[in-house]
XYZ file of C-alpha atoms in Angstrom:
200
model
C -8.605 53.783 29.500
C -5.628 56.142 29.872
C -4.165 54.274 32.772
C -4.292 50.932 30.469
C -2.756 52.712 27.482
C 0.113 54.258 29.525
C 0.756 51.050 31.027
C 0.880 49.273 27.588
C 3.309 52.281 26.339
C 5.569 51.577 28.948
C 5.545 48.094 28.388
C 6.484 48.628 24.914
C 9.276 50.746 25.763
C 10.572 48.359 28.400
C 10.482 45.604 25.715
C 12.174 47.832 23.042
C 14.981 48.750 25.673
C 15.625 44.798 26.481
C 15.821 43.989 22.956
C 18.137 47.022 22.194
C 20.495 45.677 24.896
C 20.357 42.162 23.836
C 21.573 43.077 20.126
C 24.252 45.177 21.626
C 25.555 42.389 23.810
C 25.486 40.027 20.827
C 27.396 42.482 18.852
C 29.870 43.303 21.335
C 30.833 39.719 21.505
C 30.956 39.270 17.779
C 33.852 37.390 16.832
C 35.503 35.077 13.977
C 38.271 32.432 14.052
C 41.472 33.535 12.135
C 43.549 31.399 9.878
C 46.109 30.895 12.882
C 43.014 29.672 15.251
C 43.109 32.907 17.108
C 39.673 34.257 18.318
C 39.478 37.790 17.051
C 36.977 40.235 18.359
C 35.611 42.699 15.732
C 33.424 45.525 15.857
C 29.577 45.276 14.616
C 30.152 47.740 11.817
C 33.553 46.187 10.685
C 33.592 44.114 7.511
C 35.714 40.905 7.511
C 37.017 40.227 4.064
C 38.896 36.916 3.729
C 42.337 36.894 2.058
C 41.411 33.739 0.242
C 38.664 35.012 -2.146
C 37.651 32.520 -4.623
C 37.000 34.774 -7.431
C 40.190 36.603 -7.400
C 42.828 33.949 -8.650
C 46.240 34.048 -10.393
C 46.104 30.855 -12.673
C 49.336 30.695 -14.619
C 52.191 32.551 -16.133
C 53.810 32.028 -19.317
C 56.955 33.919 -20.435
C 57.919 34.052 -24.359
C 61.014 35.069 -25.488
C 61.696 37.706 -28.486
C 61.657 34.886 -31.059
C 58.131 33.522 -29.875
C 59.778 30.526 -28.152
C 57.965 29.400 -24.670
C 60.653 29.530 -22.143
C 58.740 29.553 -18.814
C 55.167 28.181 -17.963
C 53.832 27.441 -14.237
C 50.497 26.923 -13.066
C 49.558 28.719 -9.389
C 46.044 27.486 -9.004
C 43.665 25.539 -10.500
C 40.789 26.608 -12.362
C 41.833 26.341 -16.320
C 41.652 23.570 -18.771
C 44.576 21.665 -18.589
C 46.994 21.553 -21.590
C 49.884 19.747 -22.413
C 53.409 20.729 -23.515
C 52.610 20.966 -27.168
C 49.772 22.913 -26.680
C 51.664 25.609 -24.425
C 53.998 25.792 -27.482
C 51.294 26.430 -29.915
C 49.552 28.876 -27.382
C 52.973 30.808 -27.350
C 53.701 31.020 -30.822
C 50.181 31.756 -31.835
C 50.233 34.684 -29.409
C 53.431 36.136 -30.787
C 51.973 36.219 -33.982
C 48.906 37.898 -33.182
C 50.928 40.492 -30.778
C 52.959 41.290 -34.169
C 50.152 41.912 -36.163
C 48.051 43.930 -33.606
C 51.370 46.268 -33.196
C 50.682 47.089 -36.862
C 46.855 48.016 -36.603
C 47.079 51.499 -35.368
C 45.072 54.764 -36.621
C 46.748 56.275 -39.641
C 49.170 58.926 -38.498
C 48.201 62.702 -39.212
C 49.546 64.037 -42.526
C 51.638 66.776 -40.902
C 53.818 66.818 -37.592
C 55.808 69.284 -35.934
C 59.377 68.922 -36.377
C 60.968 66.734 -33.912
C 57.784 64.882 -33.573
C 58.145 61.177 -32.725
C 55.312 58.729 -32.787
C 54.786 56.759 -29.467
C 55.914 53.247 -29.600
C 53.029 50.771 -30.145
C 52.417 48.231 -27.832
C 50.446 45.523 -29.422
C 47.846 43.182 -27.467
C 47.837 44.223 -23.905
C 44.404 42.392 -22.507
C 42.194 39.609 -23.574
C 39.217 38.686 -21.479
C 36.832 35.789 -21.826
C 33.998 34.969 -19.349
C 36.296 32.609 -17.288
C 39.682 34.229 -17.554
C 41.647 37.216 -18.153
C 44.776 37.339 -20.292
C 47.261 40.210 -19.471
C 50.421 40.798 -21.588
C 53.511 42.792 -20.585
C 56.221 43.172 -23.330
C 59.622 44.198 -21.969
C 62.016 46.783 -24.007
C 64.042 43.528 -24.976
C 60.845 41.998 -26.501
C 60.006 39.506 -23.774
C 56.547 38.731 -23.243
C 54.826 37.914 -19.900
C 51.395 36.449 -20.172
C 49.492 36.535 -17.156
C 46.288 34.303 -16.485
C 43.728 35.346 -14.069
C 40.238 35.330 -13.157
C 38.151 38.271 -14.490
C 37.539 39.725 -10.884
C 41.260 39.877 -10.210
C 42.227 43.676 -9.962
C 45.294 45.409 -10.557
C 46.535 42.849 -13.291
C 49.141 45.265 -14.966
C 50.805 45.952 -11.445
C 50.786 41.832 -11.107
C 52.678 41.122 -14.302
C 54.841 44.043 -13.750
C 56.147 42.644 -10.379
C 56.519 39.215 -11.951
C 58.707 41.053 -14.539
C 60.938 42.819 -11.543
C 61.416 39.268 -10.063
C 62.578 38.092 -13.285
C 64.997 40.579 -13.497
C 66.352 40.054 -9.676
C 66.437 36.381 -10.267
C 66.836 35.401 -13.888
C 68.873 38.009 -15.590
C 71.351 38.464 -12.749
C 71.720 34.852 -12.705
C 75.460 34.148 -14.270
C 74.377 30.638 -15.292
C 71.218 31.620 -16.972
C 71.650 31.766 -21.119
C 69.572 34.160 -22.860
C 66.596 33.077 -24.968
C 66.807 29.606 -23.294
C 64.178 27.811 -20.829
C 64.189 29.348 -17.320
C 65.375 26.895 -14.674
C 66.219 29.030 -11.864
C 64.819 27.572 -8.427
C 65.077 31.066 -6.751
C 63.114 32.635 -9.391
C 60.390 29.787 -8.630
C 60.493 30.360 -5.042
C 60.044 34.102 -5.522
C 57.086 33.963 -7.768
C 55.388 31.332 -5.643
C 55.688 33.588 -2.803
C 54.189 36.689 -4.666
C 51.368 34.494 -6.520
C 50.678 31.598 -4.829
C 47.823 32.536 -1.857
C 48.379 30.894 1.454
């Protein structure tokens, strides 16, 4: 009995060893095909995260001048209900009014302040989120508003919309042919935004 038991134990160990070698051999050859059709090897413990994650999307960008007029509108990815030009104008004007009202809704100031105290500036509505999209608003010191529509899963939307503002400053504000408060039709601005917001 002891001899039979020893043989069974030895066979079990050999089977486990063989299975372990097969698994390691499989992992050592694990690979995936990249976007440029190159076969890339990876560690069995590495996690491949594709860059084109469907849940992280920038849908659209709207720019509203300080008077509440829509001066720029562009869609970067499908996913939102399509609106016509008049709907976008109504959306811009409505948000401008809500933003102005929200700036007035603040906690009551304290009765007494130290000499030289200055109340921090109010920002108004900065973010609005539903089950399908997130709206992030960034207002510049001159009153221009950037409205960024993204999926709720999109991270760092404040950073993204501020980068859009930087691109606006580089290609629109420095354009000698652009008139303030007028619709933005600057080709270099379109290309720069597309290069930043459109996923390959």
